[in-house]
Amino acid sequence: MTTSVFLLDDHEIVRRGLRDLIEATGDLVIVGESGSAAEATRHIPALRPDVAVLDARLPDGSGIDVCRDIRSVDPTIRVLILTSYDDERALVASVLAGASGYLLKALSGEGIVEAIRRVAAGADLTDQPQVKALREGWSARAETDPRLRSLSPTERRILDLIADGLTNRQIGEHLGLAEKTVKNYVSTVLAKMGMERRTQAAVYAATHRKAEPPPGA
C-alpha cells in the first residue's frame, strides 16, 4: 500500500531533493508539488494526499496557514511542517493549525521519510509537553486586556476553541451553530482583537489561557 504525498517548498532544489528522496522509497508517491502557498491551498484539497509536507515560510504566505486552510476543508489530510528555524511560536501555531509534526530541514533524509510514514499511520509527532506548557493558563495581564473585555461570552468561547485548533466546522458542531455563523463570529473576534490572521488569535489565546480551577476549588 502506497502513501500519497504533496510537497510545498518555494526552493525548487529543495523540492527536487525531497521528491527524489521520497520516490526512492517505493511505498511513498508524490501526487503534487508547488512553490506557492496560494497554489497549494487550491490544489491539495482536490488531490487529497495522505500527507502534505509544507514549508513553514513562503514568499506569498505560510505553510502553517495552508495547513489550517486545507484541514478546514478536509481534516483527513495529515500535515508535516518543515522549517529551517527552531521557532517556538511557529511550533505552537503549527499544532493549533492541526499539523501532526514540526520538523527541521536539518533532519536526515531517512528521518523525514520515517516521519512521513509515521504521520500517515496516524502518529502525532509534535512536542506535546512543550506545547502544553505554552498553552497553560491565561496570564493575569490577559484578563486586563481591553480587547478581551470587548468580546462577548460566545466570542470568548470561540476564541478558546480556535486556540484548541478546531476548524469553523468543528466549532459549529461543538456550539450548535451553523458553520457560516461561526465564520462571522471569527471575523468579529479578529476585528476586535486587531488581528488579521486566525493564527495570531490562536497563538495569543493558547499562550494566555487562564488555568481551570481544580475540582472542588
PDB file of C-alpha atoms in Angstrom:
ATOM      1  CA  MET A   1       0.000   0.000   0.000  1.00  0.00           C
ATOM      2  CA  THR A   2       1.417   3.375  -1.013  1.00  0.00           C
ATOM      3  CA  THR A   3       1.183   6.710   0.811  1.00  0.00           C
ATOM      4  CA  SER A   4       0.459   9.777  -1.329  1.00  0.00           C
ATOM      5  CA  VAL A   5       2.435  12.943  -0.579  1.00  0.00           C
ATOM      6  CA  PHE A   6       2.198  16.591  -1.635  1.00  0.00           C
ATOM      7  CA  LEU A   7       5.268  18.861  -1.400  1.00  0.00           C
ATOM      8  CA  LEU A   8       5.213  22.617  -0.813  1.00  0.00           C
ATOM      9  CA  ASP A   9       8.528  24.496  -0.848  1.00  0.00           C
ATOM     10  CA  ASP A  10       9.467  27.639  -2.748  1.00  0.00           C
ATOM     11  CA  HIS A  11      13.014  26.375  -3.406  1.00  0.00           C
ATOM     12  CA  GLU A  12      12.996  24.128  -6.470  1.00  0.00           C
ATOM     13  CA  ILE A  13      16.235  22.405  -5.496  1.00  0.00           C
ATOM     14  CA  VAL A  14      14.813  21.506  -2.084  1.00  0.00           C
ATOM     15  CA  ARG A  15      11.606  20.173  -3.671  1.00  0.00           C
ATOM     16  CA  ARG A  16      13.602  18.140  -6.161  1.00  0.00           C
ATOM     17  CA  GLY A  17      15.728  16.661  -3.387  1.00  0.00           C
ATOM     18  CA  LEU A  18      12.678  15.752  -1.306  1.00  0.00           C
ATOM     19  CA  ARG A  19      10.904  14.319  -4.342  1.00  0.00           C
ATOM     20  CA  ASP A  20      13.863  12.100  -5.250  1.00  0.00           C
ATOM     21  CA  LEU A  21      14.213  11.007  -1.642  1.00  0.00           C
ATOM     22  CA  ILE A  22      10.527  10.134  -1.275  1.00  0.00           C
ATOM     23  CA  GLU A  23      10.091   8.439  -4.646  1.00  0.00           C
ATOM     24  CA  ALA A  24      13.102   6.202  -3.969  1.00  0.00           C
ATOM     25  CA  THR A  25      11.290   4.562  -1.046  1.00  0.00           C
ATOM     26  CA  GLY A  26       8.821   2.523  -3.088  1.00  0.00           C
ATOM     27  CA  ASP A  27       5.997   2.958  -0.585  1.00  0.00           C
ATOM     28  CA  LEU A  28       5.643   6.772  -0.854  1.00  0.00           C
ATOM     29  CA  VAL A  29       4.478   8.530  -4.009  1.00  0.00           C
ATOM     30  CA  ILE A  30       4.399  12.235  -4.919  1.00  0.00           C
ATOM     31  CA  VAL A  31       0.971  13.292  -6.229  1.00  0.00           C
ATOM     32  CA  GLY A  32       1.696  17.006  -6.498  1.00  0.00           C
ATOM     33  CA  GLU A  33       4.083  19.804  -5.610  1.00  0.00           C
ATOM     34  CA  SER A  34       4.160  23.583  -5.527  1.00  0.00           C
ATOM     35  CA  GLY A  35       6.302  26.565  -4.607  1.00  0.00           C
ATOM     36  CA  SER A  36       3.336  28.800  -3.793  1.00  0.00           C
ATOM     37  CA  ALA A  37       1.074  28.877  -0.736  1.00  0.00           C
ATOM     38  CA  ALA A  38      -1.905  30.070  -2.795  1.00  0.00           C
ATOM     39  CA  GLU A  39      -1.428  27.370  -5.400  1.00  0.00           C
ATOM     40  CA  ALA A  40      -1.032  24.657  -2.767  1.00  0.00           C
ATOM     41  CA  THR A  41      -4.206  25.785  -0.988  1.00  0.00           C
ATOM     42  CA  ARG A  42      -6.104  25.330  -4.250  1.00  0.00           C
ATOM     43  CA  HIS A  43      -4.602  22.019  -5.318  1.00  0.00           C
ATOM     44  CA  ILE A  44      -4.155  19.990  -2.125  1.00  0.00           C
ATOM     45  CA  PRO A  45      -7.880  19.522  -1.287  1.00  0.00           C
ATOM     46  CA  ALA A  46      -8.519  18.326  -4.845  1.00  0.00           C
ATOM     47  CA  LEU A  47      -5.587  15.891  -4.844  1.00  0.00           C
ATOM     48  CA  ARG A  48      -6.349  14.658  -1.292  1.00  0.00           C
ATOM     49  CA  PRO A  49      -2.849  13.375  -0.428  1.00  0.00           C
ATOM     50  CA  ASP A  50      -2.390  11.247   2.656  1.00  0.00           C
ATOM     51  CA  VAL A  51       0.336  13.631   3.849  1.00  0.00           C
ATOM     52  CA  ALA A  52       1.170  17.210   2.878  1.00  0.00           C
ATOM     53  CA  VAL A  53       4.749  18.304   3.606  1.00  0.00           C
ATOM     54  CA  LEU A  54       4.687  22.101   3.854  1.00  0.00           C
ATOM     55  CA  ASP A  55       7.477  24.664   4.150  1.00  0.00           C
ATOM     56  CA  ALA A  56       6.736  26.972   7.083  1.00  0.00           C
ATOM     57  CA  ARG A  57       7.898  30.183   5.360  1.00  0.00           C
ATOM     58  CA  LEU A  58       6.936  31.097   1.814  1.00  0.00           C
ATOM     59  CA  PRO A  59       7.111  34.295  -0.249  1.00  0.00           C
ATOM     60  CA  ASP A  60       3.311  34.514  -0.507  1.00  0.00           C
ATOM     61  CA  GLY A  61       2.309  33.169   2.887  1.00  0.00           C
ATOM     62  CA  SER A  62       2.899  30.452   5.441  1.00  0.00           C
ATOM     63  CA  GLY A  63       2.714  26.686   5.310  1.00  0.00           C
ATOM     64  CA  ILE A  64       1.001  26.929   8.697  1.00  0.00           C
ATOM     65  CA  ASP A  65      -1.863  28.927   7.179  1.00  0.00           C
ATOM     66  CA  VAL A  66      -2.025  26.461   4.281  1.00  0.00           C
ATOM     67  CA  CYS A  67      -2.291  23.675   6.859  1.00  0.00           C
ATOM     68  CA  ARG A  68      -5.234  25.344   8.577  1.00  0.00           C
ATOM     69  CA  ASP A  69      -6.978  26.105   5.269  1.00  0.00           C
ATOM     70  CA  ILE A  70      -6.702  22.609   3.808  1.00  0.00           C
ATOM     71  CA  ARG A  71      -7.641  20.862   7.047  1.00  0.00           C
ATOM     72  CA  SER A  72     -10.727  23.046   7.395  1.00  0.00           C
ATOM     73  CA  VAL A  73     -11.779  21.591   4.031  1.00  0.00           C
ATOM     74  CA  ASP A  74     -10.535  18.028   4.597  1.00  0.00           C
ATOM     75  CA  PRO A  75      -9.357  17.164   8.142  1.00  0.00           C
ATOM     76  CA  THR A  76      -8.242  13.694   6.996  1.00  0.00           C
ATOM     77  CA  ILE A  77      -5.181  15.205   5.296  1.00  0.00           C
ATOM     78  CA  ARG A  78      -2.186  14.861   7.608  1.00  0.00           C
ATOM     79  CA  VAL A  79       0.398  17.646   7.617  1.00  0.00           C
ATOM     80  CA  LEU A  80       4.102  17.906   8.357  1.00  0.00           C
ATOM     81  CA  ILE A  81       5.584  21.394   8.672  1.00  0.00           C
ATOM     82  CA  LEU A  82       9.220  21.662   7.550  1.00  0.00           C
ATOM     83  CA  THR A  83      11.313  24.635   8.618  1.00  0.00           C
ATOM     84  CA  SER A  84      14.897  25.845   8.754  1.00  0.00           C
ATOM     85  CA  TYR A  85      14.238  27.599  12.069  1.00  0.00           C
ATOM     86  CA  ASP A  86      13.640  26.213  15.564  1.00  0.00           C
ATOM     87  CA  ASP A  87      10.840  28.668  16.353  1.00  0.00           C
ATOM     88  CA  GLU A  88       8.765  28.048  19.492  1.00  0.00           C
ATOM     89  CA  ARG A  89       5.875  30.280  18.379  1.00  0.00           C
ATOM     90  CA  ALA A  90       5.779  28.597  14.978  1.00  0.00           C
ATOM     91  CA  LEU A  91       5.652  25.217  16.702  1.00  0.00           C
ATOM     92  CA  VAL A  92       2.625  26.288  18.716  1.00  0.00           C
ATOM     93  CA  ALA A  93       0.963  27.802  15.648  1.00  0.00           C
ATOM     94  CA  SER A  94       1.587  24.579  13.702  1.00  0.00           C
ATOM     95  CA  VAL A  95      -0.071  22.465  16.372  1.00  0.00           C
ATOM     96  CA  LEU A  96      -3.026  24.830  16.574  1.00  0.00           C
ATOM     97  CA  ALA A  97      -3.381  24.673  12.787  1.00  0.00           C
ATOM     98  CA  GLY A  98      -3.703  20.894  13.000  1.00  0.00           C
ATOM     99  CA  ALA A  99      -0.232  19.794  11.902  1.00  0.00           C
ATOM    100  CA  SER A 100       0.919  16.349  13.008  1.00  0.00           C
ATOM    101  CA  GLY A 101       4.600  17.239  13.018  1.00  0.00           C
ATOM    102  CA  TYR A 102       7.044  20.155  13.014  1.00  0.00           C
ATOM    103  CA  LEU A 103      10.438  19.157  11.636  1.00  0.00           C
ATOM    104  CA  LEU A 104      13.708  20.962  10.993  1.00  0.00           C
ATOM    105  CA  LYS A 105      15.074  20.646   7.464  1.00  0.00           C
ATOM    106  CA  ALA A 106      18.407  19.718   9.042  1.00  0.00           C
ATOM    107  CA  LEU A 107      16.855  16.340   9.895  1.00  0.00           C
ATOM    108  CA  SER A 108      18.308  13.471   7.894  1.00  0.00           C
ATOM    109  CA  GLY A 109      16.530  12.320   4.755  1.00  0.00           C
ATOM    110  CA  GLU A 110      15.789   8.998   6.443  1.00  0.00           C
ATOM    111  CA  GLY A 111      14.299  10.892   9.371  1.00  0.00           C
ATOM    112  CA  ILE A 112      11.953  12.882   7.117  1.00  0.00           C
ATOM    113  CA  VAL A 113      10.817   9.748   5.296  1.00  0.00           C
ATOM    114  CA  GLU A 114      10.167   7.968   8.586  1.00  0.00           C
ATOM    115  CA  ALA A 115       8.220  10.998   9.847  1.00  0.00           C
ATOM    116  CA  ILE A 116       6.000  10.900   6.761  1.00  0.00           C
ATOM    117  CA  ARG A 117       5.315   7.206   7.307  1.00  0.00           C
ATOM    118  CA  ARG A 118       4.503   7.685  10.994  1.00  0.00           C
ATOM    119  CA  VAL A 119       2.185  10.639  10.353  1.00  0.00           C
ATOM    120  CA  ALA A 120       0.408   8.728   7.580  1.00  0.00           C
ATOM    121  CA  ALA A 121      -0.172   5.943  10.112  1.00  0.00           C
ATOM    122  CA  GLY A 122      -1.813   8.412  12.499  1.00  0.00           C
ATOM    123  CA  ALA A 123       1.087   9.353  14.797  1.00  0.00           C
ATOM    124  CA  ASP A 124       1.374  12.821  16.326  1.00  0.00           C
ATOM    125  CA  LEU A 125       4.990  13.977  16.242  1.00  0.00           C
ATOM    126  CA  THR A 126       4.538  17.354  17.904  1.00  0.00           C
ATOM    127  CA  ASP A 127       6.342  18.066  21.160  1.00  0.00           C
ATOM    128  CA  GLN A 128       3.318  17.797  23.400  1.00  0.00           C
ATOM    129  CA  PRO A 129       4.963  18.712  26.763  1.00  0.00           C
ATOM    130  CA  GLN A 130       6.336  21.925  25.261  1.00  0.00           C
ATOM    131  CA  VAL A 131       3.032  22.852  23.666  1.00  0.00           C
ATOM    132  CA  LYS A 132       1.107  22.028  26.837  1.00  0.00           C
ATOM    133  CA  ALA A 133       3.374  24.285  28.864  1.00  0.00           C
ATOM    134  CA  LEU A 134       2.878  27.137  26.431  1.00  0.00           C
ATOM    135  CA  ARG A 135      -0.886  26.671  26.409  1.00  0.00           C
ATOM    136  CA  GLU A 136      -1.376  26.543  30.196  1.00  0.00           C
ATOM    137  CA  GLY A 137      -3.491  29.323  31.541  1.00  0.00           C
ATOM    138  CA  TRP A 138      -4.361  32.866  30.659  1.00  0.00           C
ATOM    139  CA  SER A 139      -1.998  35.321  32.312  1.00  0.00           C
ATOM    140  CA  ALA A 140      -3.324  37.953  34.719  1.00  0.00           C
ATOM    141  CA  ARG A 141      -2.263  40.558  32.185  1.00  0.00           C
ATOM    142  CA  ALA A 142      -4.554  38.970  29.595  1.00  0.00           C
ATOM    143  CA  GLU A 143      -7.522  39.473  31.911  1.00  0.00           C
ATOM    144  CA  THR A 144      -6.907  43.216  31.824  1.00  0.00           C
ATOM    145  CA  ASP A 145      -6.538  43.320  28.050  1.00  0.00           C
ATOM    146  CA  PRO A 146      -9.336  45.608  26.794  1.00  0.00           C
ATOM    147  CA  ARG A 147      -9.531  43.553  23.609  1.00  0.00           C
ATOM    148  CA  LEU A 148     -10.615  40.517  25.594  1.00  0.00           C
ATOM    149  CA  ARG A 149     -13.083  42.521  27.644  1.00  0.00           C
ATOM    150  CA  SER A 150     -14.683  43.662  24.386  1.00  0.00           C
ATOM    151  CA  LEU A 151     -15.575  40.084  23.448  1.00  0.00           C
ATOM    152  CA  SER A 152     -18.980  38.656  24.238  1.00  0.00           C
ATOM    153  CA  PRO A 153     -19.134  35.312  26.121  1.00  0.00           C
ATOM    154  CA  THR A 154     -19.753  33.472  22.836  1.00  0.00           C
ATOM    155  CA  GLU A 155     -16.863  35.259  21.167  1.00  0.00           C
ATOM    156  CA  ARG A 156     -14.582  34.351  24.082  1.00  0.00           C
ATOM    157  CA  ARG A 157     -15.682  30.728  23.807  1.00  0.00           C
ATOM    158  CA  ILE A 158     -14.966  30.728  20.091  1.00  0.00           C
ATOM    159  CA  LEU A 159     -11.531  32.235  20.735  1.00  0.00           C
ATOM    160  CA  ASP A 160     -10.847  29.399  23.194  1.00  0.00           C
ATOM    161  CA  LEU A 161     -11.884  26.817  20.597  1.00  0.00           C
ATOM    162  CA  ILE A 162      -9.678  28.468  17.976  1.00  0.00           C
ATOM    163  CA  ALA A 163      -6.834  28.027  20.469  1.00  0.00           C
ATOM    164  CA  ASP A 164      -7.744  24.337  20.697  1.00  0.00           C
ATOM    165  CA  GLY A 165      -7.134  24.094  16.952  1.00  0.00           C
ATOM    166  CA  LEU A 166     -10.756  23.483  15.936  1.00  0.00           C
ATOM    167  CA  THR A 167     -11.925  24.383  12.439  1.00  0.00           C
ATOM    168  CA  ASN A 168     -15.044  26.507  11.887  1.00  0.00           C
ATOM    169  CA  ARG A 169     -16.992  23.355  11.124  1.00  0.00           C
ATOM    170  CA  GLN A 170     -15.847  21.683  14.349  1.00  0.00           C
ATOM    171  CA  ILE A 171     -16.578  24.823  16.387  1.00  0.00           C
ATOM    172  CA  GLY A 172     -20.063  24.903  14.893  1.00  0.00           C
ATOM    173  CA  GLU A 173     -20.657  21.270  15.861  1.00  0.00           C
ATOM    174  CA  HIS A 174     -19.349  21.956  19.378  1.00  0.00           C
ATOM    175  CA  LEU A 175     -21.541  25.012  19.952  1.00  0.00           C
ATOM    176  CA  GLY A 176     -24.534  24.025  17.848  1.00  0.00           C
ATOM    177  CA  LEU A 177     -24.000  26.850  15.353  1.00  0.00           C
ATOM    178  CA  ALA A 178     -24.010  26.922  11.563  1.00  0.00           C
ATOM    179  CA  GLU A 179     -20.535  26.998  10.009  1.00  0.00           C
ATOM    180  CA  LYS A 180     -21.355  30.310   8.316  1.00  0.00           C
ATOM    181  CA  THR A 181     -22.354  31.792  11.682  1.00  0.00           C
ATOM    182  CA  VAL A 182     -19.060  30.657  13.183  1.00  0.00           C
ATOM    183  CA  LYS A 183     -17.188  32.227  10.272  1.00  0.00           C
ATOM    184  CA  ASN A 184     -18.906  35.538  11.005  1.00  0.00           C
ATOM    185  CA  TYR A 185     -18.054  35.240  14.711  1.00  0.00           C
ATOM    186  CA  VAL A 186     -14.397  34.525  13.885  1.00  0.00           C
ATOM    187  CA  SER A 187     -14.248  37.628  11.671  1.00  0.00           C
ATOM    188  CA  THR A 188     -15.676  39.696  14.519  1.00  0.00           C
ATOM    189  CA  VAL A 189     -13.205  38.251  17.015  1.00  0.00           C
ATOM    190  CA  LEU A 190     -10.261  39.034  14.733  1.00  0.00           C
ATOM    191  CA  ALA A 191     -11.523  42.585  14.182  1.00  0.00           C
ATOM    192  CA  LYS A 192     -11.954  43.206  17.932  1.00  0.00           C
ATOM    193  CA  MET A 193      -8.520  41.736  18.667  1.00  0.00           C
ATOM    194  CA  GLY A 194      -6.935  43.881  15.965  1.00  0.00           C
ATOM    195  CA  MET A 195      -5.584  40.821  14.167  1.00  0.00           C
ATOM    196  CA  GLU A 196      -5.581  39.836  10.519  1.00  0.00           C
ATOM    197  CA  ARG A 197      -4.966  36.100  10.762  1.00  0.00           C
ATOM    198  CA  ARG A 198      -6.588  33.296  12.680  1.00  0.00           C
ATOM    199  CA  THR A 199      -3.083  32.060  13.572  1.00  0.00           C
ATOM    200  CA  GLN A 200      -2.383  35.267  15.503  1.00  0.00           C
ATOM    201  CA  ALA A 201      -5.539  34.866  17.588  1.00  0.00           C
ATOM    202  CA  ALA A 202      -4.854  31.169  18.173  1.00  0.00           C
ATOM    203  CA  VAL A 203      -1.315  31.738  19.428  1.00  0.00           C
ATOM    204  CA  TYR A 204      -2.417  34.669  21.624  1.00  0.00           C
ATOM    205  CA  ALA A 205      -5.256  32.666  23.183  1.00  0.00           C
ATOM    206  CA  ALA A 206      -3.232  29.477  23.577  1.00  0.00           C
ATOM    207  CA  THR A 207      -0.428  31.230  25.415  1.00  0.00           C
ATOM    208  CA  HIS A 208      -2.658  33.356  27.672  1.00  0.00           C
ATOM    209  CA  ARG A 209      -5.365  30.956  28.749  1.00  0.00           C
ATOM    210  CA  LYS A 210      -6.429  31.000  32.378  1.00  0.00           C
ATOM    211  CA  ALA A 211      -5.906  27.702  34.092  1.00  0.00           C
ATOM    212  CA  GLU A 212      -9.081  25.890  35.065  1.00  0.00           C
ATOM    213  CA  PRO A 213      -9.598  25.677  38.845  1.00  0.00           C
ATOM    214  CA  PRO A 214      -9.056  22.239  40.359  1.00  0.00           C
ATOM    215  CA  PRO A 215     -12.133  20.153  41.210  1.00  0.00           C
ATOM    216  CA  GLY A 216     -13.704  21.267  44.462  1.00  0.00           C
ATOM    217  CA  ALA A 217     -11.915  24.622  44.437  1.00  0.00           C
TER     218      ALA A 217
END
